[in-house]
Coordinates of C-alpha atoms and ligand atoms in Angstrom, one line a residue:
X274 CA -71.3 -195.5 -67.4
X275 CA -73.2 -196.9 -64.7
X276 CA -71.3 -200.2 -65.0
X277 CA -67.9 -198.3 -64.9
X278 CA -69.0 -196.2 -61.8
X279 CA -70.1 -199.4 -60.0
X280 CA -66.8 -201.2 -61.0
X281 CA -64.9 -198.0 -59.4
X282 CA -67.0 -198.4 -56.2
X283 CA -66.1 -202.1 -56.1
X284 CA -62.5 -201.4 -56.7
X285 CA -62.6 -198.8 -53.8
X286 CA -64.4 -201.4 -51.6
X287 CA -61.9 -204.2 -52.6
X288 CA -58.8 -202.0 -51.7
X289 CA -60.4 -200.9 -48.5
X290 CA -60.9 -204.6 -47.8
X291 CA -57.4 -205.3 -48.8
X292 CA -56.0 -202.4 -46.4
X293 CA -58.2 -203.7 -43.6
X294 CA -57.2 -207.5 -43.9
X295 CA -53.5 -206.9 -44.5
X296 CA -52.2 -203.5 -45.7
X297 CA -48.5 -204.4 -45.6
X298 CA -48.8 -207.1 -48.3
X299 CA -50.8 -204.7 -50.5
X300 CA -48.6 -201.8 -50.3
X301 CA -45.2 -203.6 -50.1
X302 CA -45.7 -206.1 -52.6
X303 CA -47.6 -203.7 -55.0
X304 CA -44.8 -201.3 -54.8
X305 CA -42.3 -204.1 -55.4
X306 CA -44.0 -205.4 -58.3
X307 CA -44.4 -202.1 -60.1
X308 CA -40.7 -201.4 -59.6
X309 CA -39.7 -204.8 -60.8
X310 CA -41.8 -204.4 -64.0
X311 CA -39.6 -201.4 -65.0
X312 CA -36.7 -203.6 -65.4
X313 CA -37.2 -204.8 -69.0
X314 CA -37.0 -201.4 -70.1
X315 CA -33.8 -200.8 -68.3
X316 CA -32.5 -203.9 -69.6
X317 CA -33.2 -202.9 -73.1
X318 CA -31.5 -199.6 -72.9
X319 CA -28.7 -201.5 -71.3
X320 CA -28.7 -204.1 -74.0
X321 CA -28.5 -201.5 -76.8
X322 CA -25.4 -200.0 -75.0
X323 CA -23.8 -203.3 -74.5
X324 CA -24.3 -204.5 -78.0
X325 CA -22.9 -201.3 -79.5
X326 CA -19.8 -201.4 -77.1
X327 CA -19.5 -205.0 -78.1
X328 CA -20.0 -204.5 -81.9
X329 CA -17.4 -201.7 -81.7
X330 CA -14.8 -204.0 -79.9
X331 CA -15.4 -206.9 -82.2
X332 CA -15.5 -205.0 -85.5
X333 CA -13.0 -202.3 -85.1
X334 CA -11.0 -203.4 -81.9
X335 CA -12.0 -200.3 -79.8
X336 CA -11.3 -200.7 -76.2
X337 CA -10.3 -204.0 -74.4
X338 CA -12.2 -207.1 -73.4
X339 CA -11.9 -205.8 -69.6
X340 CA -13.7 -202.7 -70.6
X341 CA -16.8 -204.7 -72.2
X342 CA -16.9 -207.3 -69.4
X343 CA -18.6 -205.1 -66.8
X344 CA -21.3 -204.1 -69.2
X345 CA -21.9 -207.8 -70.1
X346 CA -22.1 -208.8 -66.4
X347 CA -24.5 -206.0 -65.4
X348 CA -26.7 -207.0 -68.3
X349 CA -26.6 -210.5 -67.3
X350 CA -27.6 -209.5 -63.6
X351 CA -30.6 -207.4 -64.9
X352 CA -31.7 -210.3 -67.0
X353 CA -31.6 -212.6 -63.9
X354 CA -33.6 -210.3 -61.8
X355 CA -36.1 -210.0 -64.7
X356 CA -36.6 -213.8 -64.8
X357 CA -36.9 -213.7 -60.9
X358 CA -39.5 -210.7 -61.1
X359 CA -41.6 -212.8 -63.5
X360 CA -41.9 -215.5 -61.0
X361 CA -42.8 -213.1 -58.3
X362 CA -45.3 -211.4 -60.4
X363 CA -46.7 -214.7 -61.3
X364 CA -47.1 -217.6 -59.0
X365 CA -45.4 -215.9 -55.7
X366 CA -47.7 -212.9 -55.5
X367 CA -50.7 -214.8 -56.2
X368 CA -49.7 -217.2 -53.5
X369 CA -49.0 -214.5 -50.8
X370 CA -52.1 -212.6 -51.7
X371 CA -54.2 -215.8 -51.6
X372 CA -53.0 -216.5 -48.0
X373 CA -53.9 -213.3 -46.7
X374 CA -56.9 -212.2 -48.5
X375 CA -58.8 -215.7 -49.1
X376 CA -58.9 -216.4 -45.5
X377 CA -59.3 -212.7 -44.6
X378 CA -62.4 -212.2 -46.8
X379 CA -63.9 -215.6 -45.7
X380 CA -63.5 -214.5 -42.1
X381 CA -65.1 -211.1 -42.7
X382 CA -68.0 -212.8 -44.6
X383 CA -68.3 -215.3 -41.8
X384 CA -68.7 -212.4 -39.3
X385 CA -71.3 -210.6 -41.6
X386 CA -73.4 -213.7 -41.9
X387 CA -73.3 -214.3 -38.1
X388 CA -75.3 -211.0 -37.8
X389 CA -77.7 -211.4 -40.6
X390 CA -81.3 -211.5 -39.3
X391 CA -82.8 -215.1 -39.3
X392 CA -85.8 -214.0 -41.2
X393 CA -83.4 -212.9 -43.9
X394 CA -81.6 -216.2 -43.8
X395 CA -84.9 -218.1 -44.3
X396 CA -85.2 -216.2 -47.7
X397 CA -84.0 -218.7 -50.4
X398 CA -82.8 -215.9 -52.7
X399 CA -80.5 -214.6 -49.7
X400 CA -79.3 -218.2 -49.0
X401 CA -78.3 -218.6 -52.6
X402 CA -76.7 -215.3 -52.6
X403 CA -74.9 -216.2 -49.4
X404 CA -73.8 -219.7 -50.9
X405 CA -72.3 -217.7 -54.0
X406 CA -70.6 -215.3 -51.7
X407 CA -69.0 -217.8 -49.5
X408 CA -68.0 -220.0 -52.4
X409 CA -66.1 -217.3 -54.2
X410 CA -64.0 -215.6 -51.3
X411 CA -61.0 -216.1 -53.3
X412 CA -62.4 -213.1 -55.4
X413 CA -60.4 -210.5 -53.4
X414 CA -57.0 -212.4 -53.5
X415 CA -57.7 -212.8 -57.4
X416 CA -58.6 -209.4 -58.0
X417 CA -55.7 -207.9 -55.7
X418 CA -52.9 -210.2 -57.2
X419 CA -54.2 -209.9 -60.9
X420 CA -54.8 -206.4 -60.3
X421 CA -51.2 -205.5 -59.0
X422 CA -49.8 -207.6 -61.9
X423 CA -52.0 -205.7 -64.4
X424 CA -50.8 -202.3 -62.9
X425 CA -47.2 -203.3 -62.7
X426 CA -47.3 -204.6 -66.6
X427 CA -49.1 -201.4 -67.4
X428 CA -46.1 -199.5 -66.0
X429 CA -43.8 -201.9 -67.8
X430 CA -45.6 -201.5 -71.1
X431 CA -45.2 -197.6 -70.9
X432 CA -41.6 -197.8 -69.8
X433 CA -41.0 -200.1 -73.0
X434 CA -43.0 -197.6 -75.2
X435 CA -40.8 -194.9 -74.0
X436 CA -37.8 -196.6 -75.0
X437 CA -39.4 -197.4 -78.4
X438 CA -40.3 -193.8 -78.9
X439 CA -36.6 -192.9 -78.1
X440 CA -35.6 -195.3 -80.6
X441 CA -38.0 -195.1 -83.6
X442 CA -41.3 -193.2 -83.8
X443 CA -42.7 -195.9 -86.3
X444 CA -41.8 -198.7 -83.9
X445 CA -43.5 -196.8 -81.1
X446 CA -46.6 -196.4 -83.2
X447 CA -46.7 -200.0 -84.2
X448 CA -46.1 -201.0 -80.5
X449 CA -48.7 -198.7 -79.1
X450 CA -51.4 -199.9 -81.6
X451 CA -50.7 -203.5 -80.8
X452 CA -50.9 -202.7 -76.9
X453 CA -54.1 -200.8 -77.2
X454 CA -55.9 -203.2 -79.5
X455 CA -55.1 -206.0 -77.0
X456 CA -56.5 -203.9 -74.1
X457 CA -59.7 -202.8 -76.2
X458 CA -60.2 -206.6 -77.0
X459 CA -60.1 -207.6 -73.4
X460 CA -62.4 -204.7 -72.4
X461 CA -64.9 -205.5 -74.8
X462 CA -65.0 -209.2 -74.3
X463 CA -64.7 -209.0 -70.4
X464 CA -68.5 -209.7 -70.0
X465 CA -68.3 -213.0 -72.2
X466 CA -65.1 -214.5 -71.0
X467 CA -65.9 -213.9 -67.4
X468 CA -66.8 -217.1 -65.8
X469 CA -70.3 -216.5 -64.5
X470 CA -70.3 -218.9 -61.6
X471 CA -73.7 -217.7 -60.6
X472 CA -75.6 -218.5 -63.7
X473 CA -73.8 -221.8 -63.8
X474 CA -74.6 -222.7 -60.2
X475 CA -78.4 -221.9 -60.9
X476 CA -78.3 -223.9 -63.9
X477 CA -76.7 -226.7 -62.2
X478 CA -78.8 -226.8 -59.4
X479 CA -81.5 -229.0 -60.9
X480 CA -79.1 -231.3 -62.5
X481 CA -77.4 -231.7 -59.0
X482 CA -80.7 -232.4 -57.5
X483 CA -81.5 -235.2 -59.7
X484 CA -78.0 -236.6 -59.4
X485 CA -77.9 -236.2 -55.6
X486 CA -81.6 -237.9 -55.5
X487 CA -80.5 -241.2 -56.8
X488 CA -78.0 -241.4 -54.2
X489 CA -79.8 -240.2 -51.2
X490 CA -81.3 -243.2 -49.2
X491 CA -84.5 -241.4 -48.5
X492 CA -85.3 -240.2 -51.9
X493 CA -83.9 -243.4 -53.6
X494 CA -86.3 -245.4 -51.4
X495 CA -89.3 -243.4 -52.9
X496 CA -87.9 -243.6 -56.5
X497 CA -87.7 -247.3 -56.1
X498 CA -91.1 -248.0 -54.6
X499 CA -92.7 -246.1 -57.6
X500 CA -90.1 -247.2 -60.2
X501 CA -88.8 -243.7 -61.0
X502 CA -85.1 -244.5 -61.5
X503 CA -85.0 -244.2 -65.2
X504 CA -87.5 -241.2 -65.3
X505 CA -85.0 -239.2 -62.9
X506 CA -82.0 -240.1 -65.2
X507 CA -83.8 -238.7 -68.2
X508 CA -84.7 -235.4 -66.2
X509 CA -81.0 -235.2 -65.2
X510 CA -79.9 -235.4 -68.8
X511 CA -82.3 -232.7 -69.7
X512 CA -81.1 -230.4 -67.0
X513 CA -77.7 -230.9 -67.6
X514 CA -77.9 -229.9 -71.3
X515 CA -78.7 -226.4 -70.2
X516 CA -75.5 -226.7 -67.9
X517 CA -73.3 -227.8 -70.7
X518 CA -74.6 -225.0 -72.9
X519 CA -73.3 -222.3 -70.5
X520 CA -70.2 -224.2 -70.3
X521 CA -69.5 -224.5 -74.0
X522 CA -70.4 -220.7 -74.6
X523 CA -67.9 -219.7 -72.2
X524 CA -65.0 -222.0 -73.4
X525 CA -65.5 -221.0 -77.2
X526 CA -65.5 -217.3 -76.4
X527 CA -62.5 -217.6 -74.4
X528 CA -60.8 -219.5 -77.0
X529 CA -61.8 -217.1 -79.7
X530 CA -60.3 -214.1 -77.7
X531 CA -57.1 -216.0 -77.1
X532 CA -57.0 -217.0 -80.9
X533 CA -57.4 -213.1 -81.8
X534 CA -54.7 -212.2 -79.3
X535 CA -52.3 -214.6 -80.4
X536 CA -52.7 -213.8 -84.1
X537 CA -52.4 -210.0 -83.2
X538 CA -49.1 -210.8 -82.0
X539 CA -47.8 -212.3 -85.1
X540 CA -49.1 -209.4 -87.1
X541 CA -47.4 -207.0 -84.7
X542 CA -43.9 -208.8 -84.9
X543 CA -44.3 -209.3 -88.6
X544 CA -45.0 -205.6 -88.8
X545 CA -42.1 -204.5 -86.7
X546 CA -39.5 -206.7 -88.0
X547 CA -40.4 -206.0 -91.7
X548 CA -39.9 -202.3 -91.0
X549 CA -36.6 -203.0 -89.2
X550 CA -35.4 -205.2 -91.9
X551 CA -36.3 -202.5 -94.3
X552 CA -34.5 -199.8 -92.5
X553 CA -31.4 -201.9 -91.8
X554 CA -31.3 -202.6 -95.8
X555 CA -31.5 -199.0 -96.5
X556 CA -28.8 -198.1 -94.0
X557 CA -31.3 -196.2 -91.6
X558 CA -30.9 -198.4 -88.8
X559 CA -27.7 -200.1 -87.3
X560 CA -27.8 -203.9 -86.4
X561 CA -27.3 -203.1 -82.5
X562 CA -30.7 -201.1 -82.8
X563 CA -32.3 -203.9 -84.8
X564 CA -31.2 -206.6 -82.2
X565 CA -32.5 -204.2 -79.3
X566 CA -35.9 -203.8 -81.0
X567 CA -36.2 -207.4 -81.7
X568 CA -35.7 -208.1 -78.0
X569 CA -38.1 -205.1 -77.1
X570 CA -40.8 -206.9 -79.5
X571 CA -40.4 -210.1 -77.3
X572 CA -40.9 -208.1 -74.1
X573 CA -43.9 -206.2 -75.4
X574 CA -45.4 -209.6 -76.4
X575 CA -44.7 -210.9 -72.9
X576 CA -46.1 -207.8 -71.2
X577 CA -49.2 -207.7 -73.2
X578 CA -50.0 -211.4 -72.8
X579 CA -49.8 -210.9 -69.0
X580 CA -51.9 -207.8 -69.4
X581 CA -54.6 -209.8 -71.0
X582 CA -54.6 -212.7 -68.5
X583 CA -54.2 -210.4 -65.5
X584 CA -57.0 -208.2 -66.9
X585 CA -59.3 -211.1 -67.2
X586 CA -58.5 -212.5 -63.8
X587 CA -58.9 -209.2 -62.1
X588 CA -62.1 -208.7 -64.0
X589 CA -63.6 -211.9 -63.0
X590 CA -62.5 -211.0 -59.4
X591 CA -64.1 -207.7 -59.5
X592 CA -67.5 -209.0 -60.9
X593 CA -67.7 -211.3 -57.8
X594 CA -66.4 -208.6 -55.5
X595 CA -69.2 -206.3 -56.8
X596 CA -71.7 -209.0 -55.8
X597 CA -70.1 -209.6 -52.3
X598 CA -70.2 -205.8 -51.8
X599 CA -73.8 -205.3 -52.8
X600 CA -74.7 -208.5 -50.6
X601 CA -72.8 -207.3 -47.5
X602 CA -74.7 -203.7 -47.8
X603 CA -78.1 -205.1 -48.7
X604 CA -78.5 -207.7 -46.0
X605 CA -80.5 -206.6 -42.8
X606 CA -78.3 -207.4 -39.7
X607 CA -79.2 -207.7 -36.1
X608 CA -77.2 -205.4 -33.7
X609 CA -74.4 -207.0 -32.0
X610 CA -75.6 -208.5 -28.6
X611 CA -74.5 -206.3 -25.6
X612 CA -72.8 -208.6 -23.2
X613 CA -73.4 -206.2 -20.3
X614 CA -75.4 -203.3 -19.0
X615 CA -78.8 -204.6 -19.1
X616 CA -80.8 -202.9 -16.4
X617 CA -84.7 -204.1 -15.9
X618 CA -87.1 -201.2 -16.1
X619 CA -90.0 -203.5 -14.6
X620 CA -88.7 -206.4 -12.4
X621 CA -92.1 -207.9 -12.4
X622 CA -93.0 -208.2 -16.0
X623 CA -90.9 -210.6 -18.0
X624 CA -92.6 -210.2 -21.4
X625 CA -94.8 -207.6 -22.6
X626 CA -96.5 -207.3 -26.0
X627 CA -98.4 -204.5 -27.3
X628 CA -100.3 -204.7 -30.8
X629 CA -97.7 -207.1 -31.8
X630 CA -97.7 -208.2 -35.5
X631 CA -95.4 -210.3 -37.6
X632 CA -95.2 -211.4 -41.1
X633 CA -92.4 -213.6 -42.7
X634 CA -92.8 -212.4 -46.1
X635 CA -94.0 -208.9 -45.6
X636 CA -97.2 -209.8 -47.1
X637 CA -99.1 -212.3 -45.2
X638 CA -99.3 -211.5 -41.6
X639 CA -99.0 -214.4 -39.2
X640 CA -99.4 -212.7 -35.7
X641 CA -102.0 -209.9 -35.5
X642 CA -102.2 -207.3 -32.9
X643 CA -101.1 -209.5 -30.0
X644 CA -101.3 -207.8 -26.5
X645 CA -100.4 -209.6 -23.3
X646 CA -97.8 -209.7 -20.5
X647 CA -96.2 -212.7 -18.8
X648 CA -95.3 -211.7 -15.1
X649 CA -92.2 -213.1 -13.1
X650 CA -92.8 -216.6 -11.8
X651 CA -95.8 -217.3 -14.0
X652 CA -96.1 -220.4 -16.2
X653 CA -98.1 -219.6 -19.3
X654 CA -99.3 -222.3 -21.8
X655 CA -99.6 -221.2 -25.4
X656 CA -102.5 -223.4 -27.0
X657 CA -103.9 -223.3 -30.5
X658 CA -104.3 -225.2 -33.7
X659 CA -101.3 -226.2 -35.9
X660 CA -100.1 -223.1 -37.7
X661 CA -101.9 -220.8 -35.3
X662 CA -98.7 -219.0 -34.7
X663 CA -97.4 -220.2 -31.4
X664 CA -93.8 -221.1 -32.4
X665 CA -93.5 -217.9 -34.4
X666 CA -94.7 -215.7 -31.2
X667 CA -91.9 -217.5 -29.0
X668 CA -89.3 -216.8 -31.7
X669 CA -90.4 -213.1 -31.3
X670 CA -90.2 -213.2 -27.6
X671 CA -86.6 -214.4 -27.6
X672 CA -85.5 -211.8 -30.2
X673 CA -84.9 -214.3 -33.1
X674 CA -87.4 -212.1 -35.4
X675 CA -88.3 -208.5 -35.1
X676 CA -91.8 -207.5 -34.8
X677 CA -93.1 -206.0 -38.2
X678 CA -95.7 -203.7 -35.9
X679 CA -96.0 -203.1 -32.4
X680 CA -93.6 -203.3 -29.5
X681 CA -92.1 -205.9 -27.4
X682 CA -90.5 -205.4 -23.9
X683 CA -88.4 -207.9 -21.9
X684 CA -88.5 -206.7 -18.1
X685 CA -89.8 -203.4 -19.4
X686 CA -86.9 -202.8 -21.7
X687 CA -87.3 -202.6 -25.7
X688 CA -85.3 -205.1 -27.6
X689 CA -82.1 -203.3 -28.1
X690 CA -78.6 -204.8 -28.1
X691 CA -78.3 -204.9 -24.2
X692 CA -81.7 -206.6 -24.0
X693 CA -80.8 -209.0 -26.8
X694 CA -77.6 -210.0 -24.8
X695 CA -79.9 -210.5 -21.6
X696 CA -82.3 -212.6 -23.4
X697 CA -79.4 -215.1 -24.2
X698 CA -78.1 -215.0 -20.7
X699 CA -81.6 -215.5 -19.0
X700 CA -83.9 -217.5 -21.3
X701 CA -83.6 -221.1 -21.8
X702 CA -85.3 -222.6 -24.9
X703 CA -86.5 -225.9 -26.4
X704 CA -88.0 -225.6 -30.0
X705 CA -89.8 -228.0 -31.8
X706 CA -87.8 -227.4 -35.0
X707 CA -84.6 -228.2 -33.0
X708 CA -81.4 -228.9 -34.5
X709 CA -78.9 -231.8 -33.7
X710 CA -75.4 -230.4 -34.3
X711 CA -73.0 -232.6 -36.2
X712 CA -71.1 -232.7 -33.1
X713 CA -70.4 -235.2 -30.1
X714 CA -73.4 -236.2 -27.9
X715 CA -71.5 -234.2 -25.2
X716 CA -71.5 -231.0 -27.1
X717 CA -75.1 -231.6 -28.5
X718 CA -76.1 -231.5 -24.9
X719 CA -73.6 -229.2 -23.4
X720 CA -74.0 -226.3 -25.8
X721 CA -77.0 -225.5 -23.7
X722 CA -74.6 -223.9 -21.5
X723 CA -71.2 -223.9 -23.2
X724 CA -69.1 -222.8 -20.3
X725 CA -69.8 -226.1 -18.7
X726 CA -69.2 -228.4 -21.5
X727 CA -66.6 -230.2 -19.6
X728 CA -68.7 -230.7 -16.7
X729 CA -69.8 -234.2 -17.1
X730 CA -71.9 -234.6 -13.9
X731 CA -74.0 -231.6 -15.0
X732 CA -74.3 -233.0 -18.6
X733 CA -75.4 -236.5 -17.3
X734 CA -78.0 -234.6 -14.8
X735 CA -79.5 -233.0 -17.9
X736 CA -79.6 -236.0 -20.0
X737 CA -81.2 -237.7 -17.2
X738 CA -83.8 -234.9 -17.0
X739 CA -84.4 -234.9 -20.6
X740 CA -84.7 -238.6 -20.8
X741 CA -81.6 -239.1 -23.2
X742 CA -79.5 -240.8 -20.4
X743 CA -79.8 -244.3 -21.9
X744 CA -78.2 -243.0 -25.1
X745 CA -74.9 -243.0 -23.3
X746 CA -74.7 -246.9 -22.9
X747 CA -76.3 -247.6 -26.3
X748 CA -73.7 -245.5 -28.3
X749 CA -70.3 -247.0 -28.7
X750 CA -68.4 -244.0 -27.7
X751 CA -70.8 -242.8 -25.0
X752 CA -70.8 -239.1 -24.5
X753 CA -68.0 -238.6 -26.9
X754 CA -69.8 -240.4 -29.9
X755 CA -70.4 -238.0 -32.9
X756 CA -73.8 -237.6 -34.1
X757 CA -75.2 -237.6 -37.6
X758 CA -73.1 -238.8 -40.8
X759 CA -72.6 -235.7 -42.7
X760 CA -69.3 -235.0 -41.4
X761 CA -68.2 -238.3 -39.9
X762 CA -69.0 -241.6 -41.7
X763 CA -69.3 -243.4 -38.2
X764 CA -71.6 -240.6 -36.8
X765 CA -74.7 -242.1 -35.0
X766 CA -77.9 -242.0 -36.4
X767 CA -80.7 -241.5 -34.0
X768 CA -84.5 -241.8 -34.0
X769 CA -86.9 -238.9 -34.1
X770 CA -87.7 -239.6 -30.2
X771 CA -83.9 -239.9 -29.4
X772 CA -83.2 -236.8 -31.3
X773 CA -85.9 -234.9 -29.4
X774 CA -84.6 -236.2 -25.9
X775 CA -81.0 -234.9 -26.6
X776 CA -82.3 -231.5 -27.7
X777 CA -84.5 -231.4 -24.7
X778 CA -81.6 -232.3 -22.4
X779 CA -79.7 -229.3 -23.8
X780 CA -82.5 -227.0 -22.5
X781 CA -81.8 -228.6 -18.9
X782 CA -78.1 -227.7 -19.0
X783 CA -78.4 -224.1 -18.0
X784 CA -80.1 -222.6 -14.9
X785 CA -82.1 -219.8 -16.7
X786 CA -84.6 -217.6 -15.1
X787 CA -87.0 -217.9 -18.0
X788 CA -87.9 -221.3 -19.7
X789 CA -89.7 -222.0 -22.9
X790 CA -90.6 -225.2 -24.2
X791 CA -92.2 -225.6 -27.5
X792 CA -93.7 -229.2 -28.1
X793 CA -91.0 -230.8 -26.1
X794 CA -92.7 -234.3 -26.2
X795 CA -94.0 -234.4 -29.9
X796 CA -91.9 -237.2 -31.1
X797 CA -92.1 -239.3 -27.9
X798 CA -94.5 -242.1 -27.1
X799 CA -97.2 -241.6 -24.5
X800 CA -95.4 -243.0 -21.6
X801 CA -92.1 -241.1 -22.3
X802 CA -94.3 -238.0 -22.8
X803 CA -95.6 -238.2 -19.4
X804 CA -92.1 -238.5 -17.8
X805 CA -91.1 -235.5 -20.1
X806 CA -93.8 -233.5 -18.6
X807 CA -93.2 -234.6 -15.0
X808 CA -89.5 -233.5 -15.5
X809 CA -90.5 -230.2 -17.1
X810 CA -92.7 -229.5 -14.2
X811 CA -90.0 -230.1 -11.8
X812 CA -87.7 -227.8 -13.7
X813 CA -90.0 -225.0 -14.2
X814 CA -91.0 -224.8 -10.5
X815 CA -90.5 -221.1 -9.2
X816 CA -89.4 -219.8 -12.8
X817 CA -91.1 -217.9 -15.5
X818 CA -92.1 -220.6 -18.1
X819 CA -94.0 -220.8 -21.4
X820 CA -95.0 -224.1 -22.6
X821 CA -96.6 -225.3 -25.9
X822 CA -97.8 -228.6 -26.6
X823 CA -100.6 -230.3 -28.7
X824 CA -101.6 -231.9 -25.5
X825 CA -103.9 -229.4 -24.1
X826 CA -104.1 -231.3 -20.6
X827 CA -100.5 -230.0 -20.4
X828 CA -102.0 -226.5 -20.0
X829 CA -103.3 -227.3 -16.6
X830 CA -99.8 -226.9 -15.2
X831 CA -100.0 -223.3 -16.3
X832 CA -101.2 -220.2 -14.3
X833 CA -102.4 -218.6 -17.5
X834 CA -103.4 -220.0 -20.8
X835 CA -103.1 -217.8 -23.9
X836 CA -105.2 -219.2 -26.9
X837 CA -104.1 -218.4 -30.4
X838 CA -106.3 -218.6 -33.3
X839 CA -105.0 -217.8 -36.7
X840 CA -102.5 -215.4 -35.2
X841 CA -105.0 -213.6 -32.9
X842 CA -105.3 -213.9 -29.3
X843 CA -108.7 -215.6 -28.9
X844 CA -108.6 -216.3 -25.3
X845 CA -106.6 -215.8 -22.2
X846 CA -107.2 -217.1 -18.5
X847 CA -106.9 -220.1 -16.2
X848 CA -107.9 -223.6 -16.9
X849 CA -111.1 -223.1 -14.8
X850 CA -111.9 -219.7 -16.4
X851 CA -111.6 -220.9 -19.9
X852 CA -113.5 -224.2 -19.4
X853 CA -116.2 -222.0 -17.8
X854 CA -116.2 -219.8 -20.9
X855 CA -116.8 -222.7 -23.1
X856 CA -115.0 -221.4 -26.0
X857 CA -112.0 -222.7 -28.1
X858 CA -109.9 -224.0 -25.4
X859 CA -112.8 -225.7 -23.8
X860 CA -113.5 -227.3 -27.3
X861 CA -110.1 -228.6 -27.5
X862 CA -109.9 -229.8 -24.1
X863 CA -113.0 -231.9 -24.4
X864 CA -112.1 -233.2 -27.9
X865 CA -108.7 -234.5 -26.6
X866 CA -110.0 -236.0 -23.4
X867 CA -112.1 -238.5 -24.9
X868 CA -109.3 -239.9 -27.0
X869 CA -107.3 -240.4 -23.9
X870 CA -109.9 -241.7 -21.5
X871 CA -108.8 -245.0 -20.1
X872 CA -111.3 -248.1 -19.4
X873 CA -109.7 -248.7 -15.9
X874 CA -110.0 -245.3 -14.3
X875 CA -112.0 -243.2 -16.8
X876 CA -109.3 -240.3 -16.5
X877 CA -107.9 -238.8 -19.5
X878 CA -104.2 -238.8 -20.0
X879 CA -104.1 -235.1 -19.6
X880 CA -106.0 -235.4 -16.4
X881 CA -103.3 -237.7 -15.2
X882 CA -100.6 -235.3 -16.3
X883 CA -102.5 -232.7 -14.2
X884 CA -102.2 -235.0 -11.3
X885 CA -98.4 -235.7 -11.6
Ligands
ADP965 P1 -97.7 -223.1 -34.6 O1 -96.4 -223.1 -33.9 O2 -98.9 -222.6 -34.2 O3 -97.8 -224.4 -35.4 P2 -96.2 -221.5 -36.5 O4 -95.9 -220.3 -35.8 O5 -95.2 -222.7 -36.9 O6 -97.5 -222.1 -36.0 O7 -96.8 -220.9 -37.9 C1 -97.8 -219.9 -37.9 C2 -97.9 -219.5 -39.4 O8 -96.7 -219.0 -40.0 C3 -98.3 -220.7 -40.4 O9 -99.2 -220.3 -41.3 C4 -96.9 -220.9 -41.1 O10 -97.5 -221.5 -42.4 C5 -96.3 -219.6 -41.1 N1 -95.0 -219.9 -41.3 C6 -94.1 -220.7 -40.1 N2 -92.8 -220.6 -40.6 C7 -92.8 -219.9 -41.7 C8 -91.7 -219.7 -42.6 N3 -90.5 -219.8 -42.3 N4 -91.8 -218.8 -43.8 C9 -93.1 -218.5 -44.0 N5 -94.2 -218.9 -43.3 C10 -94.0 -219.5 -42.1

């Protein structure tokens, strides 16, 4: 019962989606398809009439050939339209609906995904669900076209049964039983003949992993170093066995259902023809009625076969639509960013955190009760051990994640859609877990301020500041060189440091009033690192900035230092204040300084950075 209700809800959702994407196709072609499916019954009645006029004309010379001719022509026309309608219901309808609904649903799903919270996207379960949802956007087209065919064939079957009922109640009973049996068989076997793509995908994930690993240079290198090639193949064989099992079970059951339906057809035709021959022999049925019933048997069998296949296809589509509907309704979404209308409530306080808490998995809290404020024009350094929560904190500040408890304000305003829109416009950001787009070098830098993508001077300036300018002469196609190889085989592969320079350059594209740099020099050599810091220092002059670096000396650039320790705000103050306090920060500073002292001048690298 629960399943039936869920199916009905999903049918409602599918119809709503179809109407929203393209109502004309659904209503127009649905009606057309239903009307066309009445034709076989019309043809049969006409057939019966024509056969009786013809047999009267041939046997007893009643009427003339001219009288008979129009009936034959009309019957021919009806049969031609029936032939065309079969094509329309079959390939044409699917093609038309696929064209509209496949892309329509994909577009809708992309839009839904665009607004799913980043935290949700990090959950593997949701990512898998999303993968399945996007991979089966044809479900709406399948369901709508097969559902329309199913409905129209049901109307066709009922109209044929009415003709049968008017001719012979026994034939009506035999035909009804046959149609109902086929429907029940399909209904009962629906679960088993349904291609369960999700189960298959889950099972095939491991075997795909082994298959890919021998082809992936990084993994293959490891496999060869340790001589694990054969081992991987035998693991793949084992994993593939379970995939095959699902595959075989599905094919077997599908074949069995097809066999039972096929055998049912012969039983039906044998029963019907046996009855007719018996009646013709005892004079209870005329030859024209016999011929009409024979044609009806064929029409019923055609209708029932299409009923079967369209039911299975519609059911398969509905199963996926049910999954898609639940996915769309269950995932937490972020509100659309407001483009306009942000009015600061406090011009001087850029960020303000009040008892801020955050956890990635709703179990382990990563940030605990953080309270601080960052004033306009202030440079703040975030310092702490790896894993202390620095990156997480700045992701909260720019609105990528929402606090699990506590409050955040940007210029005195809570994080509503307007504020989120303002954050995009006002805050420039470089993350240590940056991403190199599979796009040209120009785009990789220019996306930092997409409206200036074609402003080559600005891109060159940003690349110079980010230390990526040498790449232009190194890469064969300069600024237009495609990066990465997943999309294009001649895409350029960059070293870790080069990638970092490209991503940092992106942050230099825009002239945002707030800048955040999260480990901007982690992948650079010490000299390049110093240059990077120098450029950042110039860039942040006069702006509000947050800096994160494993180099504690870097914090000397800051007006204020916030020290995080296991997600708690352990210390805050200026470099001098914290050194005097002799706590965590002072410990970090001294420990690092001893590694960077040089024999020549006795200065630590960080001290020299402080002098730049
Ligand atoms: P930091 O920037 O100081 O190195 P992070 O903010 O990256 O620290 O990490 C803080 C804590 O959050 C760590 O314990 C880390 O394991 C955890 N963490 C970071 N990213 C995720 C994630 N995507 N899912 C779950 N936990 C995470």
